[in-house]
PDB file of C-alpha atoms in Angstrom:
ATOM      1  CA  UNK A 535     -67.737  60.482 169.853  1.00 89.00           C
ATOM      2  CA  UNK A 536     -66.790  62.423 166.749  1.00 93.00           C
ATOM      3  CA  UNK A 537     -64.853  60.954 163.844  1.00 94.00           C
ATOM      4  CA  UNK A 538     -61.972  63.336 164.584  1.00 94.00           C
ATOM      5  CA  UNK A 539     -61.772  62.029 168.170  1.00 94.00           C
ATOM      6  CA  UNK A 540     -61.885  58.435 166.964  1.00 94.00           C
ATOM      7  CA  UNK A 541     -59.127  59.166 164.441  1.00 95.00           C
ATOM      8  CA  UNK A 542     -56.924  60.633 167.171  1.00 95.00           C
ATOM      9  CA  UNK A 543     -57.397  57.544 169.346  1.00 96.00           C
ATOM     10  CA  UNK A 544     -56.981  55.082 166.467  1.00 96.00           C
ATOM     11  CA  UNK A 545     -53.695  56.760 165.489  1.00 96.00           C
ATOM     12  CA  UNK A 546     -52.524  56.599 169.098  1.00 95.00           C
ATOM     13  CA  UNK A 547     -53.345  52.896 169.273  1.00 96.00           C
ATOM     14  CA  UNK A 548     -51.451  52.312 166.003  1.00 97.00           C
ATOM     15  CA  UNK A 549     -48.402  54.122 167.376  1.00 96.00           C
ATOM     16  CA  UNK A 550     -48.601  52.060 170.563  1.00 97.00           C
ATOM     17  CA  UNK A 551     -48.915  48.807 168.600  1.00 97.00           C
ATOM     18  CA  UNK A 552     -45.856  49.761 166.550  1.00 96.00           C
ATOM     19  CA  UNK A 553     -43.933  50.495 169.766  1.00 97.00           C
ATOM     20  CA  UNK A 554     -44.939  47.160 171.321  1.00 97.00           C
ATOM     21  CA  UNK A 555     -43.917  45.283 168.164  1.00 97.00           C
ATOM     22  CA  UNK A 556     -40.526  47.039 168.139  1.00 96.00           C
ATOM     23  CA  UNK A 557     -40.025  46.340 171.851  1.00 97.00           C
ATOM     24  CA  UNK A 558     -40.825  42.657 171.349  1.00 97.00           C
ATOM     25  CA  UNK A 559     -38.565  42.395 168.277  1.00 97.00           C
ATOM     26  CA  UNK A 560     -35.606  44.040 170.027  1.00 97.00           C
ATOM     27  CA  UNK A 561     -36.178  41.951 173.160  1.00 97.00           C
ATOM     28  CA  UNK A 562     -35.979  38.750 171.112  1.00 97.00           C
ATOM     29  CA  UNK A 563     -32.827  39.924 169.332  1.00 97.00           C
ATOM     30  CA  UNK A 564     -31.193  40.987 172.613  1.00 98.00           C
ATOM     31  CA  UNK A 565     -31.945  37.600 174.184  1.00 98.00           C
ATOM     32  CA  UNK A 566     -30.447  35.802 171.170  1.00 97.00           C
ATOM     33  CA  UNK A 567     -27.331  38.016 171.176  1.00 97.00           C
ATOM     34  CA  UNK A 568     -26.941  37.456 174.939  1.00 97.00           C
ATOM     35  CA  UNK A 569     -27.068  33.691 174.388  1.00 97.00           C
ATOM     36  CA  UNK A 570     -24.356  33.917 171.727  1.00 96.00           C
ATOM     37  CA  UNK A 571     -22.227  36.140 173.977  1.00 96.00           C
ATOM     38  CA  UNK A 572     -22.673  33.706 176.895  1.00 97.00           C
ATOM     39  CA  UNK A 573     -21.553  30.854 174.660  1.00 96.00           C
ATOM     40  CA  UNK A 574     -18.413  32.748 173.582  1.00 96.00           C
ATOM     41  CA  UNK A 575     -17.567  33.774 177.160  1.00 97.00           C
ATOM     42  CA  UNK A 576     -18.228  30.202 178.306  1.00 97.00           C
ATOM     43  CA  UNK A 577     -15.666  28.876 175.810  1.00 97.00           C
ATOM     44  CA  UNK A 578     -13.119  31.427 177.044  1.00 97.00           C
ATOM     45  CA  UNK A 579     -13.729  30.466 180.688  1.00 97.00           C
ATOM     46  CA  UNK A 580     -13.479  26.756 179.846  1.00 96.00           C
ATOM     47  CA  UNK A 581     -10.110  27.533 178.265  1.00 96.00           C
ATOM     48  CA  UNK A 582      -8.973  29.402 181.392  1.00 95.00           C
ATOM     49  CA  UNK A 583     -10.019  26.402 183.456  1.00 94.00           C
ATOM     50  CA  UNK A 584      -7.801  24.124 181.316  1.00 95.00           C
ATOM     51  CA  UNK A 585      -4.922  26.475 182.185  1.00 94.00           C
ATOM     52  CA  UNK A 586      -5.422  25.801 185.920  1.00 94.00           C
ATOM     53  CA  UNK A 587      -7.182  29.100 186.578  1.00 93.00           C
ATOM     54  CA  UNK A 588      -9.844  29.058 189.302  1.00 94.00           C
ATOM     55  CA  UNK A 589     -12.876  29.160 187.033  1.00 95.00           C
ATOM     56  CA  UNK A 590     -16.262  27.481 187.003  1.00 94.00           C
ATOM     57  CA  UNK A 591     -17.859  26.650 183.682  1.00 91.00           C
ATOM     58  CA  UNK A 592     -20.484  23.990 184.171  1.00 93.00           C
ATOM     59  CA  UNK A 593     -22.910  25.876 181.930  1.00 94.00           C
ATOM     60  CA  UNK A 594     -23.123  29.310 180.286  1.00 92.00           C
ATOM     61  CA  UNK A 595     -25.656  30.333 182.964  1.00 91.00           C
ATOM     62  CA  UNK A 596     -23.370  29.575 185.930  1.00 92.00           C
ATOM     63  CA  UNK A 597     -19.955  30.906 184.898  1.00 96.00           C
ATOM     64  CA  UNK A 598     -17.537  32.176 187.539  1.00 96.00           C
ATOM     65  CA  UNK A 599     -13.998  33.474 187.487  1.00 96.00           C
ATOM     66  CA  UNK A 600     -12.202  33.035 190.795  1.00 94.00           C
ATOM     67  CA  UNK A 601     -15.596  32.552 192.476  1.00 94.00           C
ATOM     68  CA  UNK A 602     -16.957  35.808 191.009  1.00 95.00           C
ATOM     69  CA  UNK A 603     -20.107  35.366 188.897  1.00 96.00           C
ATOM     70  CA  UNK A 604     -20.149  36.394 185.253  1.00 97.00           C
ATOM     71  CA  UNK A 605     -23.329  38.201 184.190  1.00 97.00           C
ATOM     72  CA  UNK A 606     -24.320  38.491 180.537  1.00 97.00           C
ATOM     73  CA  UNK A 607     -27.826  39.895 180.239  1.00 97.00           C
ATOM     74  CA  UNK A 608     -30.045  41.512 177.624  1.00 98.00           C
ATOM     75  CA  UNK A 609     -30.994  45.125 178.377  1.00 98.00           C
ATOM     76  CA  UNK A 610     -34.096  46.743 176.897  1.00 97.00           C
ATOM     77  CA  UNK A 611     -34.766  50.440 177.372  1.00 97.00           C
ATOM     78  CA  UNK A 612     -38.336  50.889 176.187  1.00 95.00           C
ATOM     79  CA  UNK A 613     -39.614  54.404 176.732  1.00 95.00           C
ATOM     80  CA  UNK A 614     -42.458  55.191 174.370  1.00 94.00           C
ATOM     81  CA  UNK A 615     -41.883  55.855 171.478  1.00 93.00           C
ATOM     82  CA  UNK A 616     -38.258  54.647 171.386  1.00 95.00           C
ATOM     83  CA  UNK A 617     -36.699  51.269 172.057  1.00 96.00           C
ATOM     84  CA  UNK A 618     -32.985  50.666 172.636  1.00 97.00           C
ATOM     85  CA  UNK A 619     -31.455  47.242 173.080  1.00 97.00           C
ATOM     86  CA  UNK A 620     -28.052  46.018 174.198  1.00 98.00           C
ATOM     87  CA  UNK A 621     -26.351  43.199 176.037  1.00 98.00           C
ATOM     88  CA  UNK A 622     -24.522  43.900 179.283  1.00 97.00           C
ATOM     89  CA  UNK A 623     -21.462  41.824 180.179  1.00 97.00           C
ATOM     90  CA  UNK A 624     -20.249  42.276 183.782  1.00 97.00           C
ATOM     91  CA  UNK A 625     -17.897  40.498 186.133  1.00 96.00           C
ATOM     92  CA  UNK A 626     -16.216  42.241 189.063  1.00 91.00           C
ATOM     93  CA  UNK A 627     -14.890  45.527 187.652  1.00 89.00           C
ATOM     94  CA  UNK A 628     -14.974  44.420 184.014  1.00 93.00           C
ATOM     95  CA  UNK A 629     -17.875  45.543 181.874  1.00 94.00           C
ATOM     96  CA  UNK A 630     -18.705  45.531 178.183  1.00 95.00           C
ATOM     97  CA  UNK A 631     -21.798  46.468 176.236  1.00 96.00           C
ATOM     98  CA  UNK A 632     -22.853  44.909 172.965  1.00 97.00           C
ATOM     99  CA  UNK A 633     -25.025  47.424 171.123  1.00 96.00           C
ATOM    100  CA  UNK A 634     -27.965  46.398 168.978  1.00 97.00           C
ATOM    101  CA  UNK A 635     -28.318  49.154 166.407  1.00 96.00           C
ATOM    102  CA  UNK A 636     -31.686  50.302 164.962  1.00 94.00           C
ATOM    103  CA  UNK A 637     -30.873  48.580 161.651  1.00 94.00           C
ATOM    104  CA  UNK A 638     -30.358  45.281 163.551  1.00 94.00           C
ATOM    105  CA  UNK A 639     -26.607  45.277 163.203  1.00 96.00           C
ATOM    106  CA  UNK A 640     -24.627  44.238 166.241  1.00 96.00           C
ATOM    107  CA  UNK A 641     -21.670  46.291 167.477  1.00 95.00           C
ATOM    108  CA  UNK A 642     -19.347  44.222 169.648  1.00 91.00           C
ATOM    109  CA  UNK A 643     -15.857  45.301 168.743  1.00 80.00           C
ATOM    110  CA  UNK A 644     -14.810  45.538 165.140  1.00 81.00           C
ATOM    111  CA  UNK A 645     -17.173  46.292 162.290  1.00 89.00           C
ATOM    112  CA  UNK A 646     -20.896  45.919 163.006  1.00 94.00           C
ATOM    113  CA  UNK A 647     -22.349  42.608 161.842  1.00 94.00           C
ATOM    114  CA  UNK A 648     -25.905  41.988 160.696  1.00 95.00           C
ATOM    115  CA  UNK A 649     -27.973  40.027 163.206  1.00 96.00           C
ATOM    116  CA  UNK A 650     -28.923  37.444 160.566  1.00 94.00           C
ATOM    117  CA  UNK A 651     -25.234  36.929 159.725  1.00 94.00           C
ATOM    118  CA  UNK A 652     -24.410  36.582 163.434  1.00 93.00           C
ATOM    119  CA  UNK A 653     -27.000  33.807 163.808  1.00 91.00           C
ATOM    120  CA  UNK A 654     -25.401  31.925 160.885  1.00 94.00           C
ATOM    121  CA  UNK A 655     -21.868  32.112 162.242  1.00 94.00           C
ATOM    122  CA  UNK A 656     -20.105  33.977 165.020  1.00 93.00           C
ATOM    123  CA  UNK A 657     -17.422  36.282 163.591  1.00 92.00           C
ATOM    124  CA  UNK A 658     -13.931  36.277 165.062  1.00 91.00           C
ATOM    125  CA  UNK A 659     -14.362  39.862 166.305  1.00 91.00           C
ATOM    126  CA  UNK A 660     -17.424  38.854 168.346  1.00 93.00           C
ATOM    127  CA  UNK A 661     -15.491  35.959 169.923  1.00 94.00           C
ATOM    128  CA  UNK A 662     -12.499  38.225 170.536  1.00 94.00           C
ATOM    129  CA  UNK A 663     -14.734  40.760 172.303  1.00 94.00           C
ATOM    130  CA  UNK A 664     -15.921  38.014 174.675  1.00 95.00           C
ATOM    131  CA  UNK A 665     -12.349  36.842 175.243  1.00 96.00           C
ATOM    132  CA  UNK A 666     -11.267  40.427 175.974  1.00 95.00           C
ATOM    133  CA  UNK A 667     -14.102  40.717 178.495  1.00 97.00           C
ATOM    134  CA  UNK A 668     -13.099  37.451 180.220  1.00 97.00           C
ATOM    135  CA  UNK A 669      -9.452  38.582 180.275  1.00 96.00           C
ATOM    136  CA  UNK A 670     -10.405  41.959 181.763  1.00 96.00           C
ATOM    137  CA  UNK A 671     -12.526  40.274 184.438  1.00 96.00           C
ATOM    138  CA  UNK A 672      -9.784  37.795 185.318  1.00 95.00           C
ATOM    139  CA  UNK A 673      -7.121  40.499 185.543  1.00 95.00           C
ATOM    140  CA  UNK A 674      -9.355  42.758 187.618  1.00 94.00           C
ATOM    141  CA  UNK A 675     -10.119  39.971 190.085  1.00 94.00           C
ATOM    142  CA  UNK A 676      -6.450  38.921 190.176  1.00 92.00           C
ATOM    143  CA  UNK A 677      -5.415  42.510 191.002  1.00 91.00           C
ATOM    144  CA  UNK A 678      -8.004  42.613 193.787  1.00 84.00           C
ATOM    145  CA  UNK A 679      -6.550  39.440 195.312  1.00 73.00           C
ATOM    146  CA  UNK A 680      -9.449  37.285 194.130  1.00 59.00           C
ATOM    147  CA  UNK A 681     -12.062  39.487 195.765  1.00 58.00           C
ATOM    148  CA  UNK A 682     -14.766  41.462 194.082  1.00 50.00           C
ATOM    149  CA  UNK A 683     -14.692  45.146 194.991  1.00 49.00           C
ATOM    150  CA  UNK A 684     -17.772  46.327 196.901  1.00 49.00           C
ATOM    151  CA  UNK A 685     -20.002  48.532 194.790  1.00 46.00           C
TER     152      UNK A 685
END
């Protein structure tokens, strides 16, 4: 094998390694952001439950509004050479997306917040975004008579 051929392959392996590292980094961030979003939504659902709304909030992993499950999941779109990360929030017809920007700022309603700052303390806009999502889900289900629309 010639040195030129080796150089081509070595550069390809370096690009792949960079891609894998980015994918792993964004996956970890997306999982952390999803956990924070679940916690905020959980608090909102617990509050609804105290207001005599049919809601289940035994843990952030098993939340339901009027028997409809709440899904808050990290989403990684990794197509070499780019990686995009977000967090999907879905319940019945309500849906929100929390975007993880390339500079590791988080866009979830309001001004983007740095991921490191988010880990230190959840800003009011992040909590409000989760509350808006829970409200939207509740109202959607209430309008549908407590039934989730078939998709």
